[in-house]
Short mmCIF file of C-alpha atoms and ligand atoms in Angstrom, two decimals:
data_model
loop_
_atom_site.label_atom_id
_atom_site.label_comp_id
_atom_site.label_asym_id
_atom_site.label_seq_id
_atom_site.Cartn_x
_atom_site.Cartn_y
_atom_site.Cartn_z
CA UNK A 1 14.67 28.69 10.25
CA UNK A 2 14.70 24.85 10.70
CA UNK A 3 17.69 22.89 9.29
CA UNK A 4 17.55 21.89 6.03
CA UNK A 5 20.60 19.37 5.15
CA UNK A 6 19.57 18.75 1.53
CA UNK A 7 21.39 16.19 -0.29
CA UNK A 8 22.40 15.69 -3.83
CA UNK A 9 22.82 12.67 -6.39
CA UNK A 10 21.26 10.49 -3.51
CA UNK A 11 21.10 6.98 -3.76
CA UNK A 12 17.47 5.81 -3.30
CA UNK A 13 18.69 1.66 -3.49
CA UNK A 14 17.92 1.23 0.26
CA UNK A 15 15.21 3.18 0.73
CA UNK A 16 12.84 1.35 -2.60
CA UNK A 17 11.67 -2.39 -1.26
CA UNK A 18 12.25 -3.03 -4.98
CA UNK A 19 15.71 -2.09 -4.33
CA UNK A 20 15.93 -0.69 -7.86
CA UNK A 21 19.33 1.55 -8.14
CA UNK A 22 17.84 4.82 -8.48
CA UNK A 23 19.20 8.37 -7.39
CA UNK A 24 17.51 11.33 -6.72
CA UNK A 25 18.89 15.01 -7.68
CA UNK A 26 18.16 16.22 -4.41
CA UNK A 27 17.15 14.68 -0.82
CA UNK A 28 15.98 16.27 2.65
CA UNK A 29 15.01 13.78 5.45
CA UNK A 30 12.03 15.66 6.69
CA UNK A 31 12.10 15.22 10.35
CA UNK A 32 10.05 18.48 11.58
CA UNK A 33 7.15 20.06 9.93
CA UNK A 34 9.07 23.25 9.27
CA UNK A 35 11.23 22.00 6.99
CA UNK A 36 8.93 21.81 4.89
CA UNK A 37 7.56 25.17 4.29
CA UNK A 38 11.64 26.58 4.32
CA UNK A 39 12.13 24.07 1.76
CA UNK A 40 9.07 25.63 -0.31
CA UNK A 41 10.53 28.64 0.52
CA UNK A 42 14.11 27.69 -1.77
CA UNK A 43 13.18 28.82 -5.01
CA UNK A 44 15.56 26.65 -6.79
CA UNK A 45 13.68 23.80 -4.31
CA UNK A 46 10.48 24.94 -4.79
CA UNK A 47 10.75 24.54 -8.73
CA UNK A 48 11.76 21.46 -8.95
CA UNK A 49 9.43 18.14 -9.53
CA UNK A 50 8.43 16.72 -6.23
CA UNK A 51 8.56 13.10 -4.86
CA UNK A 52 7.08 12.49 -1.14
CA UNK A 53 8.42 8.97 -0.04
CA UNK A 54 7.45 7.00 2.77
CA UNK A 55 8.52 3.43 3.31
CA UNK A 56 9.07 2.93 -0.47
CA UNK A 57 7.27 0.05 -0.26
CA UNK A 58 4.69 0.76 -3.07
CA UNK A 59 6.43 1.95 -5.82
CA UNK A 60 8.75 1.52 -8.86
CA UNK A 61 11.61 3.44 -9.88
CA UNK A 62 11.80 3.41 -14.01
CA UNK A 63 14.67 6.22 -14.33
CA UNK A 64 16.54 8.62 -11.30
CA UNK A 65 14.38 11.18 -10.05
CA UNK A 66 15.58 14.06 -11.59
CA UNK A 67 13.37 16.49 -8.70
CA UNK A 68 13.58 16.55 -5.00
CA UNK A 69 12.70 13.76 -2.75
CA UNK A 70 11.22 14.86 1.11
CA UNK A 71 11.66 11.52 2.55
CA UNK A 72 9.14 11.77 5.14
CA UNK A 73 10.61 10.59 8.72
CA UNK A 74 8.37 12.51 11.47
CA UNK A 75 7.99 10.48 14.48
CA UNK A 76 5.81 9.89 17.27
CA UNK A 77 2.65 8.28 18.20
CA UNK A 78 0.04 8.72 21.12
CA UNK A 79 -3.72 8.08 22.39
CA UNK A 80 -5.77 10.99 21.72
CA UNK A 81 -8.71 10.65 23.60
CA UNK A 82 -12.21 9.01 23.48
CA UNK A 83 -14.74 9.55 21.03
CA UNK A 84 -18.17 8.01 20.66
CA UNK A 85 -17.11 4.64 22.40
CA UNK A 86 -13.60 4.59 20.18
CA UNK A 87 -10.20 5.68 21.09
CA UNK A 88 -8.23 7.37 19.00
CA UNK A 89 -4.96 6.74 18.18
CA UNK A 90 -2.79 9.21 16.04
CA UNK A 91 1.30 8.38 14.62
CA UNK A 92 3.13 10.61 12.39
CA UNK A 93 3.90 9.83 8.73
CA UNK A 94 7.26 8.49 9.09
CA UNK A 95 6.47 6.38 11.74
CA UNK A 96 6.88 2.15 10.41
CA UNK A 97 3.00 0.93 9.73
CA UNK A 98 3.88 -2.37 11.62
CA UNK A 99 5.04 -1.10 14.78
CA UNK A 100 2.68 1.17 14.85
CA UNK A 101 -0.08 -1.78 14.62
CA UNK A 102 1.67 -3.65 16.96
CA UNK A 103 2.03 -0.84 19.41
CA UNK A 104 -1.97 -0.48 19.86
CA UNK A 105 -2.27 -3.50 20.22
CA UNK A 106 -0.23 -3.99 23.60
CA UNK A 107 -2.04 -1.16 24.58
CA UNK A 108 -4.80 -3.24 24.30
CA UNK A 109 -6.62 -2.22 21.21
CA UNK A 110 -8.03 -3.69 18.66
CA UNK A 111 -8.84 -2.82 15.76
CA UNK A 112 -5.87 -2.98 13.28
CA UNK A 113 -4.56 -6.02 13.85
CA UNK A 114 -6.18 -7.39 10.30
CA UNK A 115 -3.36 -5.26 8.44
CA UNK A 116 -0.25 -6.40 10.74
CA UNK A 117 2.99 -6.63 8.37
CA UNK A 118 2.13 -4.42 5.74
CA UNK A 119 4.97 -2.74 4.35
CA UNK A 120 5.41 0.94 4.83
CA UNK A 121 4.72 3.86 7.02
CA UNK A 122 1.59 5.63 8.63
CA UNK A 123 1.88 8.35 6.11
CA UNK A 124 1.28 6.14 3.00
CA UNK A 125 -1.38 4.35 4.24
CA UNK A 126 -4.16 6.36 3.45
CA UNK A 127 -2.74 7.56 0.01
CA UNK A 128 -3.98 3.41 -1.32
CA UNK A 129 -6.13 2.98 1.04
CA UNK A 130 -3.58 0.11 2.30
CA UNK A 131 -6.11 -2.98 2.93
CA UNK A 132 -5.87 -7.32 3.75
CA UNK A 133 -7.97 -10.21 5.37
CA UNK A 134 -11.51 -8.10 5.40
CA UNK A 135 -10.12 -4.95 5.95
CA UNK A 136 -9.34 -1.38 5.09
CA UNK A 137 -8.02 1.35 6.65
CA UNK A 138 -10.11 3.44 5.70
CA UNK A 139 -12.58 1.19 8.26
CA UNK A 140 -10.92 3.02 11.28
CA UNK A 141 -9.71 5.97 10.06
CA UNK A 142 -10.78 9.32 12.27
CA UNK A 143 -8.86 12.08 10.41
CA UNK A 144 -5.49 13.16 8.94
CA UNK A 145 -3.31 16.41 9.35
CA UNK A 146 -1.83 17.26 5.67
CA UNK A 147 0.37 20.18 4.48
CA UNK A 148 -1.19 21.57 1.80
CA UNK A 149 1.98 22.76 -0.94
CA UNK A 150 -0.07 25.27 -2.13
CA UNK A 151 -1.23 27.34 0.33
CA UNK A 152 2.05 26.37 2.89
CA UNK A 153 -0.66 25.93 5.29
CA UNK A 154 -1.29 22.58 7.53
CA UNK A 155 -5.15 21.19 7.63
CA UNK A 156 -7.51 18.32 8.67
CA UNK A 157 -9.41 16.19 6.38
CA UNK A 158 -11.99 14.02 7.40
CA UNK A 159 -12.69 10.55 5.78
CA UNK A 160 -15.07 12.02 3.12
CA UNK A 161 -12.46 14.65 1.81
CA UNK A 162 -10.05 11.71 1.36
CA UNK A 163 -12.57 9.54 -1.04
CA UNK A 164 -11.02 6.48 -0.30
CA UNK A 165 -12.06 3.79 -2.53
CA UNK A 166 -10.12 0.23 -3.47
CA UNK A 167 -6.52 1.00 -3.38
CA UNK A 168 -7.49 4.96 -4.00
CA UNK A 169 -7.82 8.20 -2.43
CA UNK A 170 -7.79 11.87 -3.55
CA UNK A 171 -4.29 11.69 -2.80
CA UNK A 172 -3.57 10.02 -5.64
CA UNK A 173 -5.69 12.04 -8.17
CA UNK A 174 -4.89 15.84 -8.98
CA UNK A 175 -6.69 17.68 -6.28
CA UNK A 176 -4.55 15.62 -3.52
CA UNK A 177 -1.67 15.72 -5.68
CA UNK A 178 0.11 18.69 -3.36
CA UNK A 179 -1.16 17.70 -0.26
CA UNK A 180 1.82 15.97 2.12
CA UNK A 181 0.12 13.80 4.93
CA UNK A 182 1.64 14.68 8.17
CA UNK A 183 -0.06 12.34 10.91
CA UNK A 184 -3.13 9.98 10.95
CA UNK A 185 -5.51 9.43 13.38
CA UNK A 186 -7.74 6.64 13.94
CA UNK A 187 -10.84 5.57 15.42
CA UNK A 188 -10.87 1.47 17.17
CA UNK A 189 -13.83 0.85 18.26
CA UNK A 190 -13.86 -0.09 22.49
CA UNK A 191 -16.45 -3.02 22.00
CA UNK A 192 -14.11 -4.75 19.49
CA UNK A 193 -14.96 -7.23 17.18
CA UNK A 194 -12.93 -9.93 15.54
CA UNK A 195 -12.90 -9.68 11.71
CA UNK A 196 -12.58 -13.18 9.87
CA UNK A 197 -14.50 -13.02 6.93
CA UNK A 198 -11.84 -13.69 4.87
CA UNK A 199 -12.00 -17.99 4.36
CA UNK A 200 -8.34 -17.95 5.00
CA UNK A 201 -8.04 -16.24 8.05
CA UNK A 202 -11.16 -17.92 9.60
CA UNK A 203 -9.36 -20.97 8.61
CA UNK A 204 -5.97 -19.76 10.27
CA UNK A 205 -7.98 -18.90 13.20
CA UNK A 206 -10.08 -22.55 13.45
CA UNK A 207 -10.19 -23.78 17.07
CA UNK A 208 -9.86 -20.65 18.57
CA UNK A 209 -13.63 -19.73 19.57
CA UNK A 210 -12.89 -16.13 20.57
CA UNK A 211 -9.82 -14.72 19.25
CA UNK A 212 -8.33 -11.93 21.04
CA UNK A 213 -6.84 -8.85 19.15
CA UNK A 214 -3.50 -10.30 19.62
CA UNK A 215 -4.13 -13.57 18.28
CA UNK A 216 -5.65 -12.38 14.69
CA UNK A 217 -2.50 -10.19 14.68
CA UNK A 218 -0.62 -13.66 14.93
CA UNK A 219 -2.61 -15.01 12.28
CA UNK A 220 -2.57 -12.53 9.73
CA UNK A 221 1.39 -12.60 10.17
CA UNK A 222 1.66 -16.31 9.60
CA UNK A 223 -0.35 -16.38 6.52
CA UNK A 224 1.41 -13.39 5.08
CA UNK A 225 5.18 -14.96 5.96
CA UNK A 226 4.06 -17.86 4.38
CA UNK A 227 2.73 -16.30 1.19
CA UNK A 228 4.51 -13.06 0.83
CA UNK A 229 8.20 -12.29 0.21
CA UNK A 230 9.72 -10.53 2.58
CA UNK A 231 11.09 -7.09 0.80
CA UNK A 232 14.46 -7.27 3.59
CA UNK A 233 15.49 -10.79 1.60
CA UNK A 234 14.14 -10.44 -1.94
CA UNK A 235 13.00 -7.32 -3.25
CA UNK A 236 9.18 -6.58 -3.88
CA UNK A 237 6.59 -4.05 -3.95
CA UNK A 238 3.59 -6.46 -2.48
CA UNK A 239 0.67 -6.88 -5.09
CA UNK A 240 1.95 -5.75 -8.44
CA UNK A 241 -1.13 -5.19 -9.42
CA UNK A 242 -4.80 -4.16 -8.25
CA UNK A 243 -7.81 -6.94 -9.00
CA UNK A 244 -9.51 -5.83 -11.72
CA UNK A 245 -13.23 -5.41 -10.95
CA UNK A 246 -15.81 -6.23 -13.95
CA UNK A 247 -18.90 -5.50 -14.90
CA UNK A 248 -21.59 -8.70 -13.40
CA UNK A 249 -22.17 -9.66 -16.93
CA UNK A 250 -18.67 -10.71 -17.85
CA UNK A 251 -17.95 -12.08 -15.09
CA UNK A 252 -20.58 -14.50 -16.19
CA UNK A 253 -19.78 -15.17 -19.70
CA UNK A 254 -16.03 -15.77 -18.37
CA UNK A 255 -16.95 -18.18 -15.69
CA UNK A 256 -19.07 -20.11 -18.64
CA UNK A 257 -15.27 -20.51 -20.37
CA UNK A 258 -13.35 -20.82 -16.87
CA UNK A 259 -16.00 -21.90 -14.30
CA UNK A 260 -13.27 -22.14 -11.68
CA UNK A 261 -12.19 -18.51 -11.71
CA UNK A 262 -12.15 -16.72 -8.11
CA UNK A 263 -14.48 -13.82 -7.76
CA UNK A 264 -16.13 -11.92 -5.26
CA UNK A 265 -18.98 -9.90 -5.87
CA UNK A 266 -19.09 -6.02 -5.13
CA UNK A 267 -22.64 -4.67 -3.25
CA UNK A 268 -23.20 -2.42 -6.76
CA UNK A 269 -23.38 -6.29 -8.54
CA UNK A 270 -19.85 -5.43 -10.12
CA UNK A 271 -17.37 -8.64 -10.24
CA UNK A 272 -13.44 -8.17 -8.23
CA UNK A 273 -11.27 -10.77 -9.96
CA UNK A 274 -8.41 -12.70 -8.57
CA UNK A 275 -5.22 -10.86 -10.52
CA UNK A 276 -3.57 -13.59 -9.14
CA UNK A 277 -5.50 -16.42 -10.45
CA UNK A 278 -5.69 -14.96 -13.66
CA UNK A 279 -1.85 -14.47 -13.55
CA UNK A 280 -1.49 -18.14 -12.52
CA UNK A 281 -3.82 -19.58 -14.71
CA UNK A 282 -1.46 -17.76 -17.57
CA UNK A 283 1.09 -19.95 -16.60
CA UNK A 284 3.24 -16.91 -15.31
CA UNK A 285 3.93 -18.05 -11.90
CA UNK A 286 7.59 -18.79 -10.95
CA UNK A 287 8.54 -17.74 -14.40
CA UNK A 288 11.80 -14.99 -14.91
CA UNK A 289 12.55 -12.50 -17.46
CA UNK A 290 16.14 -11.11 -17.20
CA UNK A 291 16.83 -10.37 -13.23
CA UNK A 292 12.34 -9.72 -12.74
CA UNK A 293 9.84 -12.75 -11.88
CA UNK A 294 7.22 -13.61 -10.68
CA UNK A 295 6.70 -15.30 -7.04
CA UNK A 296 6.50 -18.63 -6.81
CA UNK A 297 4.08 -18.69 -3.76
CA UNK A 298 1.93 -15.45 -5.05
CA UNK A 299 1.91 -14.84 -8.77
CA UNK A 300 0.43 -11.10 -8.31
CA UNK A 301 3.67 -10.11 -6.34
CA UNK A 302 6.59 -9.55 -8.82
CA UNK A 303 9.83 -9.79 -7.63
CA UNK A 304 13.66 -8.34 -8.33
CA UNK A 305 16.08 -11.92 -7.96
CA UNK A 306 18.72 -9.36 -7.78
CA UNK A 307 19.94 -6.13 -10.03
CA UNK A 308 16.88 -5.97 -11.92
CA UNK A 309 15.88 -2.37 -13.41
CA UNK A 310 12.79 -1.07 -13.29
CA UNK A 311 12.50 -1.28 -16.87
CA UNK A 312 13.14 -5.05 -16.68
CA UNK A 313 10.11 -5.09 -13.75
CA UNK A 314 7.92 -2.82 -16.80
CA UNK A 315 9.14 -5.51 -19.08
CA UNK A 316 7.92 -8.32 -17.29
CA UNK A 317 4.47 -6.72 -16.40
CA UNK A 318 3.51 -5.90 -19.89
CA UNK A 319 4.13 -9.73 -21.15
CA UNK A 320 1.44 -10.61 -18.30
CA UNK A 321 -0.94 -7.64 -19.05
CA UNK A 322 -0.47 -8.84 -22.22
CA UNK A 323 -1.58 -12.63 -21.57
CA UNK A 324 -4.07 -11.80 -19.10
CA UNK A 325 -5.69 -9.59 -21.92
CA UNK A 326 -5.10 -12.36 -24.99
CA UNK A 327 -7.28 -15.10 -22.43
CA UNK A 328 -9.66 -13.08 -20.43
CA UNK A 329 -10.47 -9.67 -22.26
CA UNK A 330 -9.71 -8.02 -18.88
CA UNK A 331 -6.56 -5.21 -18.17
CA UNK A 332 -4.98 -5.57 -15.49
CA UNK A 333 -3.93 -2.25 -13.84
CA UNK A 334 -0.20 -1.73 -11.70
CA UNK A 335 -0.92 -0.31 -8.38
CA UNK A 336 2.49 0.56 -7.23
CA UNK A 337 3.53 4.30 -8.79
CA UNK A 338 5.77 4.02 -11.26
CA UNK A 339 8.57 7.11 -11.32
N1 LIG B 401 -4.52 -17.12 -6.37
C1 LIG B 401 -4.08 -18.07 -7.24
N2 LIG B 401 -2.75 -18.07 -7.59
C2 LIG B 401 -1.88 -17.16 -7.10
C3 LIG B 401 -2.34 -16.17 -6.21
C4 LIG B 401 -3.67 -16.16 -5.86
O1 LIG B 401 -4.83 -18.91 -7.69
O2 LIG B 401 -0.70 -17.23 -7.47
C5 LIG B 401 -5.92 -17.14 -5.93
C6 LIG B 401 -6.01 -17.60 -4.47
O3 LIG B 401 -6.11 -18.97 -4.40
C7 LIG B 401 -7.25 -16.93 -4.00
C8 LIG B 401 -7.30 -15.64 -4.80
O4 LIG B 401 -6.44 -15.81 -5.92
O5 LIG B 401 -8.38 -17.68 -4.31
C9 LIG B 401 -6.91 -14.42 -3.98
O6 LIG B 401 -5.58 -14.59 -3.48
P1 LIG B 401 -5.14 -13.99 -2.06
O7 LIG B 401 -6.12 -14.36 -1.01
O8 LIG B 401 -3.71 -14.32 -1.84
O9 LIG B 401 -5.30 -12.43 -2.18
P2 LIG B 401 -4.99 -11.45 -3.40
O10 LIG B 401 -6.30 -11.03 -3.99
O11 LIG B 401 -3.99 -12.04 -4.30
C10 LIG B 401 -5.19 -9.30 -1.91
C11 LIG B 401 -4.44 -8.02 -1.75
C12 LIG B 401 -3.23 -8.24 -0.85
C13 LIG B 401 -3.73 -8.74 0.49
C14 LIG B 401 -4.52 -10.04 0.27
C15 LIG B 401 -5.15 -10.53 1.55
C16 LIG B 401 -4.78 -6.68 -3.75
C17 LIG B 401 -4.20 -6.19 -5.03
N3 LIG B 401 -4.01 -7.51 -3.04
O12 LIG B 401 -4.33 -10.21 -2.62
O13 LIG B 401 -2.61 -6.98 -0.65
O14 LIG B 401 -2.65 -8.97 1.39
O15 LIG B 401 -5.58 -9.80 -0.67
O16 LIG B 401 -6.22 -9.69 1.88
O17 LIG B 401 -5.90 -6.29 -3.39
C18 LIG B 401 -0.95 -5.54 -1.55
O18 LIG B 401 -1.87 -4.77 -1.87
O19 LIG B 401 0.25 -5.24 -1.77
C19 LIG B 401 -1.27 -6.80 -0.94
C20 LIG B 401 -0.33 -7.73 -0.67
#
């Protein structure tokens, strides 16, 4: 039987980027797959409510988790082979998103350097679908290994079994709700591509004709230190919440009211909104409530100045769902998972 050093009354602080005080009732560090099913295997475990946390990095504690936390910290990462001119790369769920990015790309491929710096690990990134400047993981991805709670058995899904969507997956509906990804593996394509759609990255990128992998990487990482707090000095859980997509229609009768509001239109004709224009425009940006605020440089990224609770983060994002609703009829939904 694998080890299975299970903590109690556990202080979660360090391991939220919100660095809300929360403590967990029990802890394991999962650093081999077994410990998972002998944990399962504990009935006094296997009854209680289940949290599976990554890098913390998208979500907000609102009480201590009275359950068990499997803080998942399996490491490694490798090229997998070649697959219909792509090579696949595959890193374990605890392994840090960043380095992981970084680390294909001084192996010389591209692919991922569009979502350099996100918070988190390899294992959360397919639960939202993480995604920035033009891209999505869900772009690249090849497969993921997942232990399935319910059956104690491991298993591959493929992209369509994991219905990503904006910020989405299965994992975070019912059907994925037991499923624990172990590893990811993805697909980066061997004739690689720059991707600068997005304004601001093509203008990052001006007077550089052909960018290589590397230098996009560079790019993307100076725009988001400029714009985005980082979670080590000032505690955050990136974009507080998703942009709201609308029907075409109101997006039209709103920009007759506000002509300058930022949109981009979705290939079914649907409207995504700027949250953080919208936010803005509400005159929220900068502004405190208790120890919560809002950014100054990013209004959809709320922030914790120091000893805020989640309660006082809840507080704070229902005054600006609030606003947001009063001006522009549209709700704005959270996307990190509140506890
Ligand atoms: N804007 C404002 N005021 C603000 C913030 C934004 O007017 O305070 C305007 C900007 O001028 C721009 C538009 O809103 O015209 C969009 O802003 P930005 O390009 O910064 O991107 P975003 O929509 O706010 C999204 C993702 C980010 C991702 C960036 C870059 C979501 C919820 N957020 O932010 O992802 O890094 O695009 O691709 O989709 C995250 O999910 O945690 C995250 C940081």
């Amino acid at each position: 039987m694998p080890d299975l050093p299970i903590a109690s009354d556990f202080s979660l602080a360090s391991l939220n980027t919100f660095g809300i005080a929360a403590r967990a009732r029990r802890y394991l560090r999962v650093t081999e797959v077994p410990q998972l099913a002998a944990a399962l295997a504990d009935p006094d475990l296997a009854a209680l409510p289940r949290l599976v946390l990554g890098g913390g990095s998208n979500l907000l504690f609102t009480r201590d988790f009275d359950g068990l936390v499997l803080h998942m910290a399996l490491s490694g990462r490798e090229i997998a082979g070649e697959e219909d001119g792509c090579t696949l790369v595959r890193a374990a769920a605890g392994e840090n998103w960043h380095d992981f990015v970084q680390w294909t790309l001084a192996q010389g491929l591209g692919g991922l350097e569009n979502l350099s710096l996100i918070p988190g690990t390899v294992g959360a990134a397919p639960i939202q679908n993480i995604g920035a400047y033009g891209a999505e993981i869900k772009d690249l991805f090849h497969a993921l290994t997942v232990f399935d709670t319910a059956s104690g058995q491991t298993r591959t899904l493929r992209a369509a079994d994991c219905r990503f969507g904006y910020r989405d997956s299965v994992f975070k509906h019912a059907e994925g709700a037991g499923l624990i990804v172990l590893d990811v593996t993805f697909a980066l394509p061997t004739a690689w591509q720059p991707n600068v759609k997005y304004a601001e990255l093509a203008n990052e990128l001006a007077g550089i004709a052909a960018p290589s992998p590397r230098q996009v990487a560079d790019a993307v990482i100076a725009i988001r230190r400029r714009k985005l707090p980082d979670p080590a000095v000032i505690g955050n859980a990136g974009s507080f919440f998703k942009n709201p997509v609308v029907p075409g229609a109101q997006c039209e009768r709103l920009l007759q009211a506000f002509p300058n509001l930022v949109h981009h239109r979705q290939p079914d004709g649907s409207e995504k909104l700027a949250a953080g224009w919208l936010i803005d425009q509400c005159g929220w940006k900068g502004r405190n409530m208790g120890a919560a605020g809002v950014y100054p440089k990013q209004a959809l990224v709320l922030v914790n100045n120091g000893g805020a609770t989640g309660d006082d983060v809840v507080r704070l994002a229902r005054a600006i769902q609030a606003d947001v609703l009063a001006r522009y009829g549209v709700q704005l939904e959270a996307e990190p998972v509140f506890v």
